[in-house]
Amino acid sequence: MQHVTQPGNAGKALSLQTAAERFGVLERPDLTYTTALAKETAHLYERVKDFIPAIEWPVFAPYIHAINRLKKERGAVILAHNYQTPEIFHCVADITGDSLQLARDATRVDAEIIVQCGVHFMAETSKLLNPQKTVLIPDGLAGCSLSESITGADVRALKERYPGVPVVTYVNTSADVKAETDICCTSSNAVAVVDSLESDTVLCIPDEYLAMNVAKKTNKKILTWKGHCEVHERFTAEELLEYKAADPSIEIVAHPECHPSVLAVSDYAGSTSGMIDYVKTKRPGRVLLVTECSMASNIQAEVPDVNFVKPCNLCPHMKRITLPKILDSLLFMTEEVLVDPAIADRARLAVERMVNLKQ
Ligand code: 13P
Ligand code: SF4
């Protein structure tokens, strides 16, 4: 692969240079599926053969091969959320996990370049924790309905209305919102974060259902906001009870972004990684993961004895990330995630308080 532009003036006036100017852009590789490429990628196909028909592998394999080569050439690391599609999750990701694990791992990576395969708030969190590193997201429009439900101005108005009440903000928010926050939380540590605060009343925003679920597990008074996850709000207790009626042995494992009535009929509730761990350790004969659909595919191969029932709710934002876009990210160093310096320090503090919280 040939460098058509070279990085210049490294370290000088860095903020004025784009990532493409700092690192250079690369020529698009040949994406022909050859016999040699088939051999080189055969071990990767083994990991996804249950989800990607053999006839489709020649389309995926050249991208996967090119991305893995480029990753090394660039010295980049790929962080992928549990909701990414199997070919990303199993074939190009270096680190996978839930929001908290990805935020923690983002503080430990040595690589100079982080490619975040997830939604924008996740990439922004990685950038906050790694201000000196280059963070790329393959599609900057990969948003989140929770993140879009609230602005920094909304949080300032809430603080005026409830003076002195600490603000716990879900990581599924923009840096602007995090900057107005005392401490962040994720679905895996929300109760611990709320309980770590001295106040009897806590603002837990913007996910109304997560806040309602937290309220059931703490003695504190929880105030919230009317944000919802567009994927999890669609699940209802009624539909889950129908699955149970059809097969009483089925275990229902739900994400806490679902309505409390959904959690009430579930056998377990936890973050995406909590749900995965539950399935891996408990090994239910049949399980329904009440969450984004790709996750079941990502763990199915590791638990062949578990039968997954999949009510297929996809997150359209997560699904914006594709192999061709990841390749473009690495070739052209796009889209670089930057955080306004006027808010970055305050937003970072809220995330760091969460990451450093002893549980
Ligand atoms: P987790 O932190 O549980 O991975 O959740 C992130 C998310 O966006 C769920 O919809
Ligand atoms: Fe946001 Fe819901 Fe998509 Fe998660 S699944 S990124 S909370 S819209």
mmCIF file of C-alpha atoms and ligand atoms in Angstrom:
data_model
loop_
_atom_site.group_PDB
_atom_site.id
_atom_site.type_symbol
_atom_site.label_atom_id
_atom_site.label_comp_id
_atom_site.label_asym_id
_atom_site.label_seq_id
_atom_site.Cartn_x
_atom_site.Cartn_y
_atom_site.Cartn_z
ATOM 1 C CA MET A 1 0.000 0.000 0.000
ATOM 2 C CA GLN A 2 1.330 3.362 -0.935
ATOM 3 C CA HIS A 3 1.242 6.535 1.074
ATOM 4 C CA VAL A 4 -0.002 9.290 -1.213
ATOM 5 C CA THR A 5 0.441 11.965 1.413
ATOM 6 C CA GLN A 6 2.839 11.921 4.317
ATOM 7 C CA PRO A 7 2.276 13.210 7.828
ATOM 8 C CA GLY A 8 4.102 16.474 8.234
ATOM 9 C CA ASN A 9 5.111 18.686 11.185
ATOM 10 C CA ALA A 10 4.196 15.998 13.709
ATOM 11 C CA GLY A 11 3.452 17.653 17.027
ATOM 12 C CA LYS A 12 3.348 21.162 15.584
ATOM 13 C CA ALA A 13 0.031 22.960 15.367
ATOM 14 C CA LEU A 14 -1.544 19.515 15.790
ATOM 15 C CA SER A 15 -4.997 20.847 16.542
ATOM 16 C CA LEU A 16 -5.101 22.611 13.177
ATOM 17 C CA GLN A 17 -4.313 19.463 11.258
ATOM 18 C CA THR A 18 -6.811 16.802 10.382
ATOM 19 C CA ALA A 19 -6.031 13.182 11.209
ATOM 20 C CA ALA A 20 -5.540 12.611 7.472
ATOM 21 C CA GLU A 21 -2.877 15.324 7.425
ATOM 22 C CA ARG A 22 -1.155 13.964 10.505
ATOM 23 C CA PHE A 23 -1.090 10.317 9.445
ATOM 24 C CA GLY A 24 -1.515 10.480 5.665
ATOM 25 C CA VAL A 25 -4.109 8.698 3.568
ATOM 26 C CA LEU A 26 -3.616 5.338 1.897
ATOM 27 C CA GLU A 27 -4.636 3.935 -1.458
ATOM 28 C CA ARG A 28 -7.652 1.652 -1.565
ATOM 29 C CA PRO A 29 -6.453 -1.994 -1.586
ATOM 30 C CA ASP A 30 -7.465 -4.597 -4.147
ATOM 31 C CA LEU A 31 -10.598 -6.262 -2.793
ATOM 32 C CA THR A 32 -10.596 -9.339 -5.035
ATOM 33 C CA TYR A 33 -11.399 -12.646 -3.359
ATOM 34 C CA THR A 34 -8.589 -14.979 -4.407
ATOM 35 C CA THR A 35 -7.762 -18.566 -3.442
ATOM 36 C CA ALA A 36 -4.872 -17.268 -1.337
ATOM 37 C CA LEU A 37 -7.166 -14.859 0.473
ATOM 38 C CA ALA A 38 -9.697 -17.648 1.052
ATOM 39 C CA LYS A 39 -6.916 -19.672 2.738
ATOM 40 C CA GLU A 40 -5.692 -16.775 4.838
ATOM 41 C CA THR A 41 -9.182 -15.961 6.125
ATOM 42 C CA ALA A 42 -10.454 -19.536 6.585
ATOM 43 C CA HIS A 43 -9.835 -19.452 10.377
ATOM 44 C CA LEU A 44 -11.933 -16.275 10.628
ATOM 45 C CA TYR A 45 -14.774 -17.789 8.651
ATOM 46 C CA GLU A 46 -14.877 -20.623 11.207
ATOM 47 C CA ARG A 47 -15.918 -18.029 13.841
ATOM 48 C CA VAL A 48 -18.900 -16.716 11.856
ATOM 49 C CA LYS A 49 -19.916 -19.638 9.674
ATOM 50 C CA ASP A 50 -23.227 -20.026 11.507
ATOM 51 C CA PHE A 51 -24.307 -16.474 10.606
ATOM 52 C CA ILE A 52 -22.643 -15.718 7.274
ATOM 53 C CA PRO A 53 -23.584 -18.101 4.450
ATOM 54 C CA ALA A 54 -20.545 -19.465 2.539
ATOM 55 C CA ILE A 55 -21.806 -17.760 -0.609
ATOM 56 C CA GLU A 56 -21.481 -14.339 1.103
ATOM 57 C CA TRP A 57 -18.009 -14.828 2.592
ATOM 58 C CA PRO A 58 -16.211 -13.723 -0.633
ATOM 59 C CA VAL A 59 -17.812 -10.295 -0.114
ATOM 60 C CA PHE A 60 -16.810 -9.977 3.561
ATOM 61 C CA ALA A 61 -13.375 -11.636 3.496
ATOM 62 C CA PRO A 62 -11.445 -9.060 1.382
ATOM 63 C CA TYR A 63 -12.608 -6.247 3.690
ATOM 64 C CA ILE A 64 -11.722 -8.205 6.819
ATOM 65 C CA HIS A 65 -8.304 -9.060 5.439
ATOM 66 C CA ALA A 66 -7.609 -5.473 4.380
ATOM 67 C CA ILE A 67 -8.805 -4.034 7.708
ATOM 68 C CA ASN A 68 -6.632 -6.411 9.727
ATOM 69 C CA ARG A 69 -3.572 -5.545 7.607
ATOM 70 C CA LEU A 70 -4.234 -1.824 7.801
ATOM 71 C CA LYS A 71 -4.796 -1.950 11.534
ATOM 72 C CA LYS A 72 -1.222 -3.215 11.954
ATOM 73 C CA GLU A 73 0.179 -0.737 9.448
ATOM 74 C CA ARG A 74 -1.512 2.185 11.207
ATOM 75 C CA GLY A 75 -0.849 0.890 14.727
ATOM 76 C CA ALA A 76 -4.568 1.123 15.405
ATOM 77 C CA VAL A 77 -6.830 -0.774 17.765
ATOM 78 C CA ILE A 78 -10.498 -1.540 17.103
ATOM 79 C CA LEU A 79 -12.911 -1.298 20.050
ATOM 80 C CA ALA A 80 -16.297 -2.867 19.305
ATOM 81 C CA HIS A 81 -19.502 -2.847 21.331
ATOM 82 C CA ASN A 82 -21.395 -6.092 21.980
ATOM 83 C CA TYR A 83 -24.090 -4.949 19.477
ATOM 84 C CA GLN A 84 -21.765 -4.882 16.477
ATOM 85 C CA THR A 85 -22.477 -7.412 13.732
ATOM 86 C CA PRO A 86 -20.685 -10.795 13.974
ATOM 87 C CA GLU A 87 -18.204 -10.093 11.150
ATOM 88 C CA ILE A 88 -17.026 -6.970 13.015
ATOM 89 C CA PHE A 89 -17.263 -8.476 16.501
ATOM 90 C CA HIS A 90 -15.456 -11.740 15.646
ATOM 91 C CA CYS A 91 -13.239 -10.885 12.693
ATOM 92 C CA VAL A 92 -11.766 -7.369 13.099
ATOM 93 C CA ALA A 93 -12.320 -6.227 16.713
ATOM 94 C CA ASP A 94 -9.383 -6.253 19.141
ATOM 95 C CA ILE A 95 -11.448 -5.438 22.211
ATOM 96 C CA THR A 96 -15.163 -6.072 22.719
ATOM 97 C CA GLY A 97 -17.469 -5.290 25.611
ATOM 98 C CA ASP A 98 -20.241 -3.251 27.142
ATOM 99 C CA SER A 99 -20.030 0.536 27.554
ATOM 100 C CA LEU A 100 -18.195 0.366 30.876
ATOM 101 C CA GLN A 101 -15.665 -2.227 29.702
ATOM 102 C CA LEU A 102 -14.968 -0.237 26.531
ATOM 103 C CA ALA A 103 -14.496 2.969 28.543
ATOM 104 C CA ARG A 104 -12.138 1.170 30.959
ATOM 105 C CA ASP A 105 -10.215 -0.535 28.150
ATOM 106 C CA ALA A 106 -9.927 2.751 26.295
ATOM 107 C CA THR A 107 -7.733 3.979 29.174
ATOM 108 C CA ARG A 108 -5.424 0.968 28.815
ATOM 109 C CA VAL A 109 -4.726 0.793 25.088
ATOM 110 C CA ASP A 110 -1.207 1.601 23.897
ATOM 111 C CA ALA A 111 -2.206 2.225 20.287
ATOM 112 C CA GLU A 112 -2.013 5.769 18.952
ATOM 113 C CA ILE A 113 -5.242 5.350 16.964
ATOM 114 C CA ILE A 114 -8.552 4.011 18.304
ATOM 115 C CA VAL A 115 -11.275 3.031 15.839
ATOM 116 C CA GLN A 116 -14.539 2.906 17.766
ATOM 117 C CA CYS A 117 -17.095 0.499 16.333
ATOM 118 C CA GLY A 118 -20.153 1.582 18.235
ATOM 119 C CA VAL A 119 -22.125 4.780 18.513
ATOM 120 C CA HIS A 120 -20.890 8.351 18.774
ATOM 121 C CA PHE A 121 -21.105 8.746 22.554
ATOM 122 C CA MET A 122 -18.817 5.714 22.940
ATOM 123 C CA ALA A 123 -16.208 7.246 20.645
ATOM 124 C CA GLU A 124 -16.516 10.558 22.460
ATOM 125 C CA THR A 125 -15.977 8.782 25.801
ATOM 126 C CA SER A 126 -12.808 7.160 24.414
ATOM 127 C CA LYS A 127 -11.586 10.560 23.236
ATOM 128 C CA LEU A 128 -12.307 12.151 26.624
ATOM 129 C CA LEU A 129 -10.226 9.456 28.303
ATOM 130 C CA ASN A 130 -7.477 9.671 25.664
ATOM 131 C CA PRO A 131 -7.157 13.331 24.725
ATOM 132 C CA GLN A 132 -3.733 12.763 23.104
ATOM 133 C CA LYS A 133 -4.911 9.862 20.929
ATOM 134 C CA THR A 134 -6.654 9.916 17.602
ATOM 135 C CA VAL A 135 -10.162 8.479 17.899
ATOM 136 C CA LEU A 136 -12.048 7.591 14.726
ATOM 137 C CA ILE A 137 -15.642 6.497 14.210
ATOM 138 C CA PRO A 138 -16.486 4.843 10.884
ATOM 139 C CA ASP A 139 -19.801 6.732 10.698
ATOM 140 C CA GLY A 140 -20.222 9.928 12.689
ATOM 141 C CA LEU A 141 -24.010 9.760 12.283
ATOM 142 C CA ALA A 142 -24.186 6.669 14.501
ATOM 143 C CA GLY A 143 -26.170 8.364 17.256
ATOM 144 C CA CYS A 144 -28.412 7.159 20.082
ATOM 145 C CA SER A 145 -32.002 8.107 20.964
ATOM 146 C CA LEU A 146 -31.009 8.535 24.611
ATOM 147 C CA SER A 147 -28.133 10.828 23.769
ATOM 148 C CA GLU A 148 -30.396 12.883 21.516
ATOM 149 C CA SER A 149 -33.068 13.248 24.225
ATOM 150 C CA ILE A 150 -31.161 15.810 26.293
ATOM 151 C CA THR A 151 -28.794 18.778 25.916
ATOM 152 C CA GLY A 152 -26.382 20.569 28.218
ATOM 153 C CA ALA A 153 -28.903 23.439 28.478
ATOM 154 C CA ASP A 154 -31.557 20.958 29.685
ATOM 155 C CA VAL A 155 -29.235 19.767 32.456
ATOM 156 C CA ARG A 156 -28.436 23.349 33.484
ATOM 157 C CA ALA A 157 -32.190 24.002 33.745
ATOM 158 C CA LEU A 158 -32.646 20.846 35.871
ATOM 159 C CA LYS A 159 -29.851 21.952 38.200
ATOM 160 C CA GLU A 160 -31.561 25.330 38.653
ATOM 161 C CA ARG A 161 -34.798 23.575 39.443
ATOM 162 C CA TYR A 162 -33.184 21.126 41.908
ATOM 163 C CA PRO A 163 -30.291 23.067 43.429
ATOM 164 C CA GLY A 164 -27.747 20.915 45.247
ATOM 165 C CA VAL A 165 -29.125 17.604 43.908
ATOM 166 C CA PRO A 166 -26.241 15.593 42.387
ATOM 167 C CA VAL A 167 -26.547 14.655 38.718
ATOM 168 C CA VAL A 168 -25.779 11.108 37.568
ATOM 169 C CA THR A 169 -25.701 10.919 33.801
ATOM 170 C CA TYR A 170 -25.823 7.766 31.737
ATOM 171 C CA VAL A 171 -22.788 7.501 29.424
ATOM 172 C CA ASN A 172 -25.267 7.436 26.524
ATOM 173 C CA THR A 173 -25.063 11.245 26.329
ATOM 174 C CA SER A 174 -23.002 13.916 24.575
ATOM 175 C CA ALA A 175 -19.884 15.458 26.128
ATOM 176 C CA ASP A 176 -21.898 18.673 26.492
ATOM 177 C CA VAL A 177 -24.289 16.871 28.854
ATOM 178 C CA LYS A 178 -21.482 15.045 30.672
ATOM 179 C CA ALA A 179 -19.821 18.403 31.343
ATOM 180 C CA GLU A 180 -22.850 19.404 33.465
ATOM 181 C CA THR A 181 -22.708 16.142 35.396
ATOM 182 C CA ASP A 182 -21.259 15.085 38.757
ATOM 183 C CA ILE A 183 -20.604 11.494 37.730
ATOM 184 C CA CYS A 184 -21.490 9.195 34.820
ATOM 185 C CA CYS A 185 -22.878 5.685 35.024
ATOM 186 C CA THR A 186 -23.547 2.772 32.697
ATOM 187 C CA SER A 187 -26.159 0.053 32.915
ATOM 188 C CA SER A 188 -23.673 -2.151 34.790
ATOM 189 C CA ASN A 189 -22.864 0.265 37.625
ATOM 190 C CA ALA A 190 -25.845 2.659 37.844
ATOM 191 C CA VAL A 191 -27.011 1.451 41.289
ATOM 192 C CA ALA A 192 -23.464 1.541 42.719
ATOM 193 C CA VAL A 193 -22.894 5.040 41.320
ATOM 194 C CA VAL A 194 -26.162 6.357 42.789
ATOM 195 C CA ASP A 195 -25.410 4.712 46.162
ATOM 196 C CA SER A 196 -21.904 6.210 46.191
ATOM 197 C CA LEU A 197 -23.394 9.708 46.530
ATOM 198 C CA GLU A 198 -24.150 11.246 49.930
ATOM 199 C CA SER A 199 -27.376 12.993 48.934
ATOM 200 C CA ASP A 200 -30.770 11.379 49.661
ATOM 201 C CA THR A 201 -32.068 12.608 46.310
ATOM 202 C CA VAL A 202 -30.289 12.025 42.994
ATOM 203 C CA LEU A 203 -31.019 13.153 39.446
ATOM 204 C CA CYS A 204 -30.517 10.062 37.266
ATOM 205 C CA ILE A 205 -30.800 11.122 33.616
ATOM 206 C CA PRO A 206 -31.715 10.840 30.781
ATOM 207 C CA ASP A 207 -33.031 7.245 30.663
ATOM 208 C CA GLU A 208 -36.379 7.187 32.449
ATOM 209 C CA TYR A 209 -36.623 3.390 32.523
ATOM 210 C CA LEU A 210 -33.064 2.857 33.745
ATOM 211 C CA ALA A 211 -33.770 5.404 36.486
ATOM 212 C CA MET A 212 -37.013 3.613 37.430
ATOM 213 C CA ASN A 213 -35.115 0.311 37.574
ATOM 214 C CA VAL A 214 -32.387 1.887 39.720
ATOM 215 C CA ALA A 215 -35.043 3.367 42.028
ATOM 216 C CA LYS A 216 -36.199 -0.165 42.830
ATOM 217 C CA LYS A 217 -32.711 -1.080 44.088
ATOM 218 C CA THR A 218 -31.785 1.974 46.146
ATOM 219 C CA ASN A 219 -33.246 3.838 49.118
ATOM 220 C CA LYS A 220 -32.561 7.176 47.479
ATOM 221 C CA LYS A 221 -35.214 9.322 45.852
ATOM 222 C CA ILE A 222 -34.574 9.289 42.097
ATOM 223 C CA LEU A 223 -35.541 12.146 39.803
ATOM 224 C CA THR A 224 -35.308 11.505 36.099
ATOM 225 C CA TRP A 225 -35.880 12.629 32.495
ATOM 226 C CA LYS A 226 -38.110 11.310 29.726
ATOM 227 C CA GLY A 227 -35.407 9.794 27.518
ATOM 228 C CA HIS A 228 -35.845 6.273 26.144
ATOM 229 C CA CYS A 229 -33.828 3.800 24.113
ATOM 230 C CA GLU A 230 -35.705 3.317 20.854
ATOM 231 C CA VAL A 231 -34.695 -0.365 20.771
ATOM 232 C CA HIS A 232 -35.501 -1.399 24.346
ATOM 233 C CA GLU A 233 -38.682 0.658 24.777
ATOM 234 C CA ARG A 234 -40.378 -1.571 22.178
ATOM 235 C CA PHE A 235 -40.319 -4.701 24.358
ATOM 236 C CA THR A 236 -43.435 -5.330 26.439
ATOM 237 C CA ALA A 237 -44.147 -7.601 29.396
ATOM 238 C CA GLU A 238 -47.159 -8.983 27.483
ATOM 239 C CA GLU A 239 -45.073 -10.296 24.585
ATOM 240 C CA LEU A 240 -42.553 -11.854 26.981
ATOM 241 C CA LEU A 241 -45.321 -13.573 28.904
ATOM 242 C CA GLU A 242 -46.536 -15.035 25.611
ATOM 243 C CA TYR A 243 -43.086 -16.563 25.057
ATOM 244 C CA LYS A 244 -43.201 -17.945 28.620
ATOM 245 C CA ALA A 245 -46.674 -19.368 28.054
ATOM 246 C CA ALA A 246 -45.484 -21.105 24.878
ATOM 247 C CA ASP A 247 -42.391 -22.505 26.626
ATOM 248 C CA PRO A 248 -42.288 -22.175 30.462
ATOM 249 C CA SER A 249 -38.652 -23.351 30.491
ATOM 250 C CA ILE A 250 -37.445 -20.314 28.541
ATOM 251 C CA GLU A 251 -35.246 -17.882 30.521
ATOM 252 C CA ILE A 252 -35.747 -14.193 29.919
ATOM 253 C CA VAL A 253 -32.659 -12.003 30.197
ATOM 254 C CA ALA A 254 -33.279 -8.269 29.843
ATOM 255 C CA HIS A 255 -31.355 -5.005 29.596
ATOM 256 C CA PRO A 256 -32.200 -2.326 32.214
ATOM 257 C CA GLU A 257 -33.090 0.164 29.466
ATOM 258 C CA CYS A 258 -36.366 -1.796 29.219
ATOM 259 C CA HIS A 259 -39.487 -0.716 31.104
ATOM 260 C CA PRO A 260 -39.621 -2.015 34.741
ATOM 261 C CA SER A 261 -42.649 -4.168 33.826
ATOM 262 C CA VAL A 262 -40.360 -6.035 31.380
ATOM 263 C CA LEU A 263 -37.717 -6.579 34.074
ATOM 264 C CA ALA A 264 -40.448 -7.780 36.435
ATOM 265 C CA VAL A 265 -41.107 -10.804 34.196
ATOM 266 C CA SER A 266 -37.403 -11.441 33.489
ATOM 267 C CA ASP A 267 -35.114 -13.956 35.163
ATOM 268 C CA TYR A 268 -32.112 -11.628 35.064
ATOM 269 C CA ALA A 269 -31.378 -8.008 34.152
ATOM 270 C CA GLY A 270 -27.972 -6.496 33.510
ATOM 271 C CA SER A 271 -25.680 -4.699 31.095
ATOM 272 C CA THR A 272 -24.947 -6.305 27.734
ATOM 273 C CA SER A 273 -21.853 -8.012 29.191
ATOM 274 C CA GLY A 274 -23.797 -8.972 32.310
ATOM 275 C CA MET A 275 -26.350 -10.664 30.055
ATOM 276 C CA ILE A 276 -23.593 -12.489 28.161
ATOM 277 C CA ASP A 277 -21.969 -13.680 31.400
ATOM 278 C CA TYR A 278 -25.318 -14.895 32.682
ATOM 279 C CA VAL A 279 -25.878 -17.022 29.578
ATOM 280 C CA LYS A 280 -22.306 -18.349 29.597
ATOM 281 C CA THR A 281 -22.393 -19.387 33.252
ATOM 282 C CA LYS A 282 -26.027 -20.373 33.689
ATOM 283 C CA ARG A 283 -26.349 -22.179 30.316
ATOM 284 C CA PRO A 284 -30.160 -22.028 30.044
ATOM 285 C CA GLY A 285 -31.568 -24.545 27.563
ATOM 286 C CA ARG A 286 -33.548 -21.770 25.863
ATOM 287 C CA VAL A 287 -33.049 -18.075 26.349
ATOM 288 C CA LEU A 288 -34.575 -14.865 25.103
ATOM 289 C CA LEU A 289 -32.191 -11.909 25.163
ATOM 290 C CA VAL A 290 -34.371 -8.821 25.520
ATOM 291 C CA THR A 291 -31.959 -6.480 23.786
ATOM 292 C CA GLU A 292 -30.401 -5.665 20.414
ATOM 293 C CA CYS A 293 -30.523 -8.618 18.079
ATOM 294 C CA SER A 294 -26.846 -8.984 17.075
ATOM 295 C CA MET A 295 -25.767 -9.895 20.564
ATOM 296 C CA ALA A 296 -27.233 -13.377 20.452
ATOM 297 C CA SER A 297 -25.339 -14.076 17.212
ATOM 298 C CA ASN A 298 -22.103 -12.846 18.779
ATOM 299 C CA ILE A 299 -22.185 -15.357 21.621
ATOM 300 C CA GLN A 300 -24.021 -18.254 20.019
ATOM 301 C CA ALA A 301 -20.866 -20.074 18.883
ATOM 302 C CA GLU A 302 -19.451 -20.079 22.429
ATOM 303 C CA VAL A 303 -22.581 -21.656 23.902
ATOM 304 C CA PRO A 304 -23.709 -24.199 21.287
ATOM 305 C CA ASP A 305 -25.914 -25.934 23.853
ATOM 306 C CA VAL A 306 -28.060 -22.796 24.322
ATOM 307 C CA ASN A 307 -31.023 -22.194 22.038
ATOM 308 C CA PHE A 308 -31.602 -18.459 21.422
ATOM 309 C CA VAL A 309 -35.048 -17.072 20.688
ATOM 310 C CA LYS A 310 -34.568 -13.777 18.868
ATOM 311 C CA PRO A 311 -37.220 -11.087 18.772
ATOM 312 C CA CYS A 312 -35.151 -9.093 16.294
ATOM 313 C CA ASN A 313 -34.941 -5.465 17.387
ATOM 314 C CA LEU A 314 -31.968 -3.827 15.703
ATOM 315 C CA CYS A 315 -30.338 -0.550 16.722
ATOM 316 C CA PRO A 316 -30.204 1.473 13.481
ATOM 317 C CA HIS A 317 -27.339 3.558 14.871
ATOM 318 C CA MET A 318 -25.117 0.592 15.721
ATOM 319 C CA LYS A 319 -25.898 -0.856 12.310
ATOM 320 C CA ARG A 320 -24.421 2.204 10.572
ATOM 321 C CA ILE A 321 -21.001 0.711 11.279
ATOM 322 C CA THR A 322 -20.003 -1.642 8.467
ATOM 323 C CA LEU A 323 -16.816 -3.252 7.157
ATOM 324 C CA PRO A 324 -16.518 -0.870 4.139
ATOM 325 C CA LYS A 325 -16.818 2.125 6.481
ATOM 326 C CA ILE A 326 -14.208 0.704 8.882
ATOM 327 C CA LEU A 327 -11.862 0.240 5.942
ATOM 328 C CA ASP A 328 -12.436 3.833 4.827
ATOM 329 C CA SER A 329 -11.809 5.021 8.375
ATOM 330 C CA LEU A 330 -8.381 3.403 8.369
ATOM 331 C CA LEU A 331 -7.545 4.495 4.818
ATOM 332 C CA PHE A 332 -8.601 8.120 5.107
ATOM 333 C CA MET A 333 -8.389 8.607 8.903
ATOM 334 C CA THR A 334 -12.053 9.577 9.143
ATOM 335 C CA GLU A 335 -14.209 10.523 10.981
ATOM 336 C CA GLU A 336 -12.037 11.992 13.677
ATOM 337 C CA VAL A 337 -13.843 12.515 17.005
ATOM 338 C CA LEU A 338 -12.943 15.788 18.692
ATOM 339 C CA VAL A 339 -14.360 17.287 21.869
ATOM 340 C CA ASP A 340 -14.714 21.026 22.356
ATOM 341 C CA PRO A 341 -11.864 21.975 24.751
ATOM 342 C CA ALA A 342 -14.283 24.308 26.558
ATOM 343 C CA ILE A 343 -16.228 21.291 27.868
ATOM 344 C CA ALA A 344 -13.730 18.421 27.621
ATOM 345 C CA ASP A 345 -12.125 18.765 31.086
ATOM 346 C CA ARG A 346 -15.451 18.857 32.950
ATOM 347 C CA ALA A 347 -16.897 16.002 30.878
ATOM 348 C CA ARG A 348 -13.722 13.934 31.441
ATOM 349 C CA LEU A 349 -13.999 14.389 35.206
ATOM 350 C CA ALA A 350 -17.526 12.909 35.209
ATOM 351 C CA VAL A 351 -16.373 9.870 33.205
ATOM 352 C CA GLU A 352 -13.185 9.405 35.256
ATOM 353 C CA ARG A 353 -15.139 9.499 38.525
ATOM 354 C CA MET A 354 -17.208 6.606 37.201
ATOM 355 C CA VAL A 355 -14.255 4.624 35.820
ATOM 356 C CA ASN A 356 -12.368 5.027 39.110
ATOM 357 C CA LEU A 357 -15.324 4.164 41.343
ATOM 358 C CA LYS A 358 -14.490 1.139 43.511
ATOM 359 C CA GLN A 359 -17.343 -1.368 43.389
HETATM 360 P P1 13P B 1 -24.273 -1.540 27.765
HETATM 361 O O1 13P B 1 -23.474 -0.567 28.565
HETATM 362 O O2 13P B 1 -25.046 -2.486 28.617
HETATM 363 O O3 13P B 1 -23.400 -2.240 26.780
HETATM 364 O O4 13P B 1 -25.397 -0.739 26.965
HETATM 365 C C1 13P B 1 -25.112 0.170 25.971
HETATM 366 C C2 13P B 1 -26.265 0.426 25.122
HETATM 367 O O5 13P B 1 -26.285 1.297 24.310
HETATM 368 C C3 13P B 1 -27.414 -0.449 25.319
HETATM 369 O O6 13P B 1 -28.423 -0.093 24.471
HETATM 370 FE FE1 SF4 B 2 -28.807 4.038 22.035
HETATM 371 FE FE2 SF4 B 2 -30.634 2.152 22.332
HETATM 372 FE FE3 SF4 B 2 -28.997 2.068 20.236
HETATM 373 FE FE4 SF4 B 2 -28.070 1.547 22.711
HETATM 374 S S1 SF4 B 2 -29.547 0.359 21.550
HETATM 375 S S2 SF4 B 2 -27.105 2.847 21.172
HETATM 376 S S3 SF4 B 2 -29.298 2.969 23.934
HETATM 377 S S4 SF4 B 2 -30.532 3.643 20.655
#
